[in-house]
Amino acid sequence: MASEVVDATAAKPRGGRFCTVCNDRRPALKRPKTLEQICKECFYAVFEDEIHRVIVDNHLFKPGERIAIGASGGKDSTVLAYVLSELNIRHGYGLDLFLLSIDEGITGYRDDSLETVKRNEIQYGLPLKVVSYKELYGWTMDEIVKLIGLKNNCTFCGVFRRQALDRGAALLKVDKLVTGHNADDIAETVLLNILRGDIARLSRCTSITTGEDGPIPRCKPFKYTYEKEIVMYAYFKRLDYFSTECIYSPNAYRGFAREFIKDLERIRPRAILDIIKSGEDFRISTSTKMPEQGNCERCGYISSQKWCKACVLLEGLNRGLPKLGIGRTRGLNNESNKDMKETNGTKGLQSKQCGTLDF
Amino acid sequence: MSCNSGTCESGCYREEYSGDDVRHNRPLVTGNSQESNGVSSRGGYSNSHGLCIKCKVNETIASTHQSVAAGGGDSIRFCADCFRSNLFGKFRFAVTSNAMISPSDNVLVAFSGGPGSRVALQFVHEMQHKSQKNFDASRDRSLPVFGVGVAYIDESIIFPIPSNDFDSGLDEMKLIVSSLAPPAKQFFVVPTESIYSPDCAAGRDQLTKLASAVNDVTGKEDLLEHLRMLSLQKIATENGYAKIVLGTCTSRIACHVLEATIKGQGFSLSADIQYVDARWEIPVMLPLRDCLSEELNTLCSLDSLKTIEVFQQPRSGINGLIASFVKLLQHENPSRESTIVRTAGKLTPFCFNRIPEVGHDNGHLASQRRQKKYNLKPNESLPPESFCIICNSPLKKSGNTIFNDLDDGETRAAAACSSCQYQILPRDLSSLEYFYSLLPQSMCARARDSSISHELLRDQIQDCLLSDSNDGT
């Protein structure tokens, strides 16, 4: 392991008398981002204020907008819902907030976390909409994993969730979607894209708002918020959240980056923000070939190919071809597939054009 | 919000992005060379005859040189000759397509004693040797042979080495350099402190003070690296060398990509990782940029190229963490280092990342044509406004000024990048001024003459100024 670095503030004797911000109360914690000793009240204040600054400086919202908060019941989305509704009132953002939750159909995991979100609905007074894979696609993740095993299941879930969020947001008739992606997530993504050679994603992954030219723009108010601080906030405020890992979680390549960032944070906490800064500053030619944006022939969702990825994967599931759409195959998009398979009677929803959902 | 790591089952990302480099068959990552002639479980390549896949005549390195470290794929795929010529081919291609060495140049090779610079030195010598043979054989002797010098920067004042080890290490180095003749090469052994003045004692004192003024372990290591470059520049300028050659390899660059990203230097990263870096007075070349450290180690083993172990410093702090991370990734996927460098290679370089086209004679038009042209947009091809005084990295925009320095009545604005400001420079103003006084003159000289930029500003607003004087009275 790398040798220890003595940070000036950490070298102060432990149990130094007062909070470094208010100089009045006893410190309750060491702030993960800056290592300064701080009392609970000042921590709440500085945590909430930094997020408020991010929202204002990046012009994330306009008064009167309807905003859906992607809520999984986990710590990030719970804290996001809590803080956003707080700030909405305190600073008069004038937003209409909703909770949007996705039910992937994972027993023993999602059904538990959904209970948390239902409690959040009551606790924070925010209307909740749950969209399920079952009603959208005719498949639950449990059924999918039974068919395809534990390889590539994250691909299915991720692709389906993205579309599910967009469809749910359209049903709620919201103007924007916010997610709880935090600084650690974004730093990991920057590293991952460097490791995997994805220069196109590298140029997009540090944007605080994405998809402005798509159906629903999404933004990440926690872009500069440390995961550890989110946990601390939730802990001290005793917020209600569900803290188990997905039972199907694999050793995705992200695991490497995650471990590394944890080690890095121990030696130099500000490195997480520095990685994000690097990601924003990379000199990437804007003439890099970007995919042409069109619409899926089957369901009308936004897509750069003939069929959107969700439809390709779905076709694979329905035909018992689990590898369809996985890896670099020519696959379905070169064939015009007219017949729609029976899928437990939810055929109607699958073929629904996006136009009727008022995107 | 991210996927959590658990037990390995899914390779979802790996499946999608596995086709990184079609050239590299996924080799067996095994230390046991006896198995290496069997079937490779990944990529499906079978080399059961133990023959070189290129010439199909000779036996592979694993067969002929059992003692050579079985560094993954190459020793089970190539014979010694093909391996060597492949590696030298990469070097030669880098040199010619970037017009690195002109016949009239004197080239200074930085030699650390490690495998990278040892191979660089070897290859440069072989090129020079061939050039000399051609010269001797030609009738009109029109094309001169380029000169080669070797430099070792002695950093023992900061990283002490036991004097026996140091002396024997130095002797070995001198032996290596003298054996690489004809043509004979000058060998410079220069301590870092001589960057201050010829007076060793004063230099040593100032350098020690400077090093101890840096608290951060990574910062100290990086500062020393910057001083190393300044020392090389000084040797080259004072002894008439037109180019500096470093033995930096793909693996080292991969680490540097991550280091720069983690330190917030994403903007300047592309400047450091190209074949050519001409922002210095003496341009710096990286001809081994496409060679992996594994390949260089194999070659040193194969050809008994001696490396000086005792001069190799392990990296510490952030740099050390990254080095072990990259090693782990490379072990998991042997094309990872190449992928990292290839990704970073897609970042837009700077205008100084090519040999300056100054007064090239018509005899070298061929190499000029082959020189890579970057499609820089107009605003990207402008030279950066300022550079960091510590690490010389191009700065993104103004506003990095750390303070103004009065030097013989002329104001100079010293600017530094955020990384150097955090890990090298002290925080408060008085310590900062003291620190600045400890810097070698060649660093301070980078401070931009702020009176010039002030003039430029004035020109832009001249037509709206009501008063002639600077303060508006």
PDB file of N, CA, C and O in Angstrom, chain B residues 264-298:
ATOM      1  N   GLY B 264      -6.156  15.890 -11.492  1.00  0.00           N
ATOM      2  CA  GLY B 264      -6.899  17.007 -12.059  1.00  0.00           C
ATOM      3  C   GLY B 264      -6.228  17.662 -13.242  1.00  0.00           C
ATOM      4  O   GLY B 264      -6.551  18.796 -13.599  1.00  0.00           O
ATOM      5  N   GLN B 265      -5.296  16.937 -13.891  1.00  0.00           N
ATOM      6  CA  GLN B 265      -4.564  17.542 -15.005  1.00  0.00           C
ATOM      7  C   GLN B 265      -5.080  17.042 -16.352  1.00  0.00           C
ATOM      8  O   GLN B 265      -4.316  16.843 -17.285  1.00  0.00           O
ATOM      9  N   GLY B 266      -6.395  16.826 -16.437  1.00  0.00           N
ATOM     10  CA  GLY B 266      -6.975  16.307 -17.665  1.00  0.00           C
ATOM     11  C   GLY B 266      -6.724  17.184 -18.869  1.00  0.00           C
ATOM     12  O   GLY B 266      -6.569  16.708 -19.985  1.00  0.00           O
ATOM     13  N   PHE B 267      -6.657  18.499 -18.661  1.00  0.00           N
ATOM     14  CA  PHE B 267      -6.452  19.406 -19.790  1.00  0.00           C
ATOM     15  C   PHE B 267      -5.092  19.224 -20.426  1.00  0.00           C
ATOM     16  O   PHE B 267      -4.949  19.151 -21.638  1.00  0.00           O
ATOM     17  N   SER B 268      -4.043  19.136 -19.587  1.00  0.00           N
ATOM     18  CA  SER B 268      -2.683  19.106 -20.130  1.00  0.00           C
ATOM     19  C   SER B 268      -2.200  17.696 -20.451  1.00  0.00           C
ATOM     20  O   SER B 268      -1.133  17.535 -21.027  1.00  0.00           O
ATOM     21  N   LEU B 269      -2.994  16.690 -20.098  1.00  0.00           N
ATOM     22  CA  LEU B 269      -2.554  15.300 -20.274  1.00  0.00           C
ATOM     23  C   LEU B 269      -2.045  15.002 -21.666  1.00  0.00           C
ATOM     24  O   LEU B 269      -0.988  14.384 -21.841  1.00  0.00           O
ATOM     25  N   SER B 270      -2.778  15.456 -22.692  1.00  0.00           N
ATOM     26  CA  SER B 270      -2.389  15.082 -24.054  1.00  0.00           C
ATOM     27  C   SER B 270      -1.017  15.621 -24.432  1.00  0.00           C
ATOM     28  O   SER B 270      -0.377  15.107 -25.341  1.00  0.00           O
ATOM     29  N   ALA B 271      -0.563  16.651 -23.723  1.00  0.00           N
ATOM     30  CA  ALA B 271       0.754  17.216 -24.055  1.00  0.00           C
ATOM     31  C   ALA B 271       1.888  16.264 -23.699  1.00  0.00           C
ATOM     32  O   ALA B 271       2.938  16.270 -24.340  1.00  0.00           O
ATOM     33  N   ASP B 272       1.661  15.429 -22.654  1.00  0.00           N
ATOM     34  CA  ASP B 272       2.765  14.629 -22.116  1.00  0.00           C
ATOM     35  C   ASP B 272       2.939  13.274 -22.774  1.00  0.00           C
ATOM     36  O   ASP B 272       3.921  12.588 -22.501  1.00  0.00           O
ATOM     37  N   ILE B 273       1.975  12.853 -23.578  1.00  0.00           N
ATOM     38  CA  ILE B 273       1.990  11.451 -23.986  1.00  0.00           C
ATOM     39  C   ILE B 273       2.162  11.237 -25.480  1.00  0.00           C
ATOM     40  O   ILE B 273       1.877  10.154 -25.995  1.00  0.00           O
ATOM     41  N   GLN B 274       2.599  12.254 -26.182  1.00  0.00           N
ATOM     42  CA  GLN B 274       2.807  12.098 -27.627  1.00  0.00           C
ATOM     43  C   GLN B 274       4.242  11.672 -27.896  1.00  0.00           C
ATOM     44  O   GLN B 274       5.068  11.656 -26.998  1.00  0.00           O
ATOM     45  N   TYR B 275       4.521  11.374 -29.146  1.00  0.00           N
ATOM     46  CA  TYR B 275       5.886  11.007 -29.512  1.00  0.00           C
ATOM     47  C   TYR B 275       6.853  12.165 -29.307  1.00  0.00           C
ATOM     48  O   TYR B 275       8.024  11.967 -28.983  1.00  0.00           O
ATOM     49  N   VAL B 276       6.357  13.363 -29.561  1.00  0.00           N
ATOM     50  CA  VAL B 276       7.224  14.541 -29.535  1.00  0.00           C
ATOM     51  C   VAL B 276       6.668  15.580 -28.574  1.00  0.00           C
ATOM     52  O   VAL B 276       5.469  15.852 -28.567  1.00  0.00           O
ATOM     53  N   ASP B 277       7.541  16.156 -27.787  1.00  0.00           N
ATOM     54  CA  ASP B 277       7.131  17.231 -26.881  1.00  0.00           C
ATOM     55  C   ASP B 277       8.098  18.391 -27.084  1.00  0.00           C
ATOM     56  O   ASP B 277       9.214  18.365 -26.574  1.00  0.00           O
ATOM     57  N   ALA B 278       7.665  19.375 -27.859  1.00  0.00           N
ATOM     58  CA  ALA B 278       8.574  20.459 -28.232  1.00  0.00           C
ATOM     59  C   ALA B 278       8.307  21.749 -27.469  1.00  0.00           C
ATOM     60  O   ALA B 278       8.708  22.827 -27.904  1.00  0.00           O
ATOM     61  N   ARG B 279       7.611  21.664 -26.311  1.00  0.00           N
ATOM     62  CA  ARG B 279       7.417  22.901 -25.560  1.00  0.00           C
ATOM     63  C   ARG B 279       8.699  23.307 -24.849  1.00  0.00           C
ATOM     64  O   ARG B 279       8.836  24.448 -24.408  1.00  0.00           O
ATOM     65  N   TRP B 280       9.642  22.358 -24.729  1.00  0.00           N
ATOM     66  CA  TRP B 280      10.925  22.640 -24.097  1.00  0.00           C
ATOM     67  C   TRP B 280      11.880  23.255 -25.106  1.00  0.00           C
ATOM     68  O   TRP B 280      11.696  23.142 -26.307  1.00  0.00           O
ATOM     69  N   GLU B 281      12.939  23.834 -24.566  1.00  0.00           N
ATOM     70  CA  GLU B 281      13.922  24.430 -25.460  1.00  0.00           C
ATOM     71  C   GLU B 281      14.550  23.350 -26.339  1.00  0.00           C
ATOM     72  O   GLU B 281      14.737  23.521 -27.538  1.00  0.00           O
ATOM     73  N   ILE B 282      14.866  22.217 -25.715  1.00  0.00           N
ATOM     74  CA  ILE B 282      15.343  21.068 -26.471  1.00  0.00           C
ATOM     75  C   ILE B 282      14.188  20.072 -26.542  1.00  0.00           C
ATOM     76  O   ILE B 282      13.760  19.543 -25.510  1.00  0.00           O
ATOM     77  N   PRO B 283      13.656  19.813 -27.733  1.00  0.00           N
ATOM     78  CA  PRO B 283      12.495  18.917 -27.837  1.00  0.00           C
ATOM     79  C   PRO B 283      12.800  17.528 -27.277  1.00  0.00           C
ATOM     80  O   PRO B 283      13.913  17.025 -27.373  1.00  0.00           O
ATOM     81  N   VAL B 284      11.743  16.922 -26.699  1.00  0.00           N
ATOM     82  CA  VAL B 284      11.883  15.621 -26.052  1.00  0.00           C
ATOM     83  C   VAL B 284      11.150  14.566 -26.878  1.00  0.00           C
ATOM     84  O   VAL B 284      10.023  14.783 -27.295  1.00  0.00           O
ATOM     85  N   MET B 285      11.807  13.423 -27.105  1.00  0.00           N
ATOM     86  CA  MET B 285      11.232  12.360 -27.946  1.00  0.00           C
ATOM     87  C   MET B 285      10.948  11.099 -27.138  1.00  0.00           C
ATOM     88  O   MET B 285      11.729  10.758 -26.244  1.00  0.00           O
ATOM     89  N   LEU B 286       9.883  10.403 -27.510  1.00  0.00           N
ATOM     90  CA  LEU B 286       9.541   9.148 -26.856  1.00  0.00           C
ATOM     91  C   LEU B 286       9.434   8.029 -27.905  1.00  0.00           C
ATOM     92  O   LEU B 286       8.344   7.614 -28.275  1.00  0.00           O
ATOM     93  N   PRO B 287      10.572   7.528 -28.396  1.00  0.00           N
ATOM     94  CA  PRO B 287      10.485   6.546 -29.474  1.00  0.00           C
ATOM     95  C   PRO B 287       9.978   5.174 -29.042  1.00  0.00           C
ATOM     96  O   PRO B 287       9.569   4.378 -29.881  1.00  0.00           O
ATOM     97  N   LEU B 288      10.010   4.879 -27.740  1.00  0.00           N
ATOM     98  CA  LEU B 288       9.530   3.572 -27.279  1.00  0.00           C
ATOM     99  C   LEU B 288       8.081   3.633 -26.819  1.00  0.00           C
ATOM    100  O   LEU B 288       7.612   2.775 -26.068  1.00  0.00           O
ATOM    101  N   ARG B 289       7.366   4.643 -27.281  1.00  0.00           N
ATOM    102  CA  ARG B 289       5.999   4.873 -26.825  1.00  0.00           C
ATOM    103  C   ARG B 289       5.077   3.674 -27.088  1.00  0.00           C
ATOM    104  O   ARG B 289       4.119   3.448 -26.363  1.00  0.00           O
ATOM    105  N   ASP B 290       5.379   2.904 -28.129  1.00  0.00           N
ATOM    106  CA  ASP B 290       4.493   1.783 -28.475  1.00  0.00           C
ATOM    107  C   ASP B 290       4.956   0.448 -27.923  1.00  0.00           C
ATOM    108  O   ASP B 290       4.418  -0.595 -28.296  1.00  0.00           O
ATOM    109  N   CYS B 291       5.956   0.471 -27.065  1.00  0.00           N
ATOM    110  CA  CYS B 291       6.496  -0.787 -26.539  1.00  0.00           C
ATOM    111  C   CYS B 291       6.073  -0.972 -25.091  1.00  0.00           C
ATOM    112  O   CYS B 291       6.158  -0.053 -24.294  1.00  0.00           O
ATOM    113  N   LEU B 292       5.636  -2.177 -24.767  1.00  0.00           N
ATOM    114  CA  LEU B 292       5.235  -2.468 -23.395  1.00  0.00           C
ATOM    115  C   LEU B 292       6.461  -2.747 -22.538  1.00  0.00           C
ATOM    116  O   LEU B 292       7.474  -3.248 -23.027  1.00  0.00           O
ATOM    117  N   SER B 293       6.350  -2.485 -21.240  1.00  0.00           N
ATOM    118  CA  SER B 293       7.488  -2.721 -20.359  1.00  0.00           C
ATOM    119  C   SER B 293       7.850  -4.207 -20.357  1.00  0.00           C
ATOM    120  O   SER B 293       9.016  -4.580 -20.245  1.00  0.00           O
ATOM    121  N   GLU B 294       6.833  -5.036 -20.521  1.00  0.00           N
ATOM    122  CA  GLU B 294       7.054  -6.475 -20.564  1.00  0.00           C
ATOM    123  C   GLU B 294       7.965  -6.845 -21.732  1.00  0.00           C
ATOM    124  O   GLU B 294       8.872  -7.669 -21.609  1.00  0.00           O
ATOM    125  N   GLU B 295       7.708  -6.210 -22.896  1.00  0.00           N
ATOM    126  CA  GLU B 295       8.530  -6.486 -24.078  1.00  0.00           C
ATOM    127  C   GLU B 295       9.960  -6.026 -23.834  1.00  0.00           C
ATOM    128  O   GLU B 295      10.927  -6.706 -24.211  1.00  0.00           O
ATOM    129  N   LEU B 296      10.106  -4.863 -23.202  1.00  0.00           N
ATOM    130  CA  LEU B 296      11.450  -4.335 -22.968  1.00  0.00           C
ATOM    131  C   LEU B 296      12.206  -5.221 -21.995  1.00  0.00           C
ATOM    132  O   LEU B 296      13.394  -5.486 -22.173  1.00  0.00           O
ATOM    133  N   ASN B 297      11.500  -5.708 -20.966  1.00  0.00           N
ATOM    134  CA  ASN B 297      12.135  -6.620 -20.013  1.00  0.00           C
ATOM    135  C   ASN B 297      12.585  -7.891 -20.715  1.00  0.00           C
ATOM    136  O   ASN B 297      13.679  -8.409 -20.461  1.00  0.00           O
ATOM    137  N   THR B 298      11.718  -8.409 -21.582  1.00  0.00           N
ATOM    138  CA  THR B 298      12.062  -9.638 -22.310  1.00  0.00           C
ATOM    139  C   THR B 298      13.313  -9.425 -23.162  1.00  0.00           C
ATOM    140  O   THR B 298      14.198 -10.277 -23.210  1.00  0.00           O
TER     141      THR B 298
END
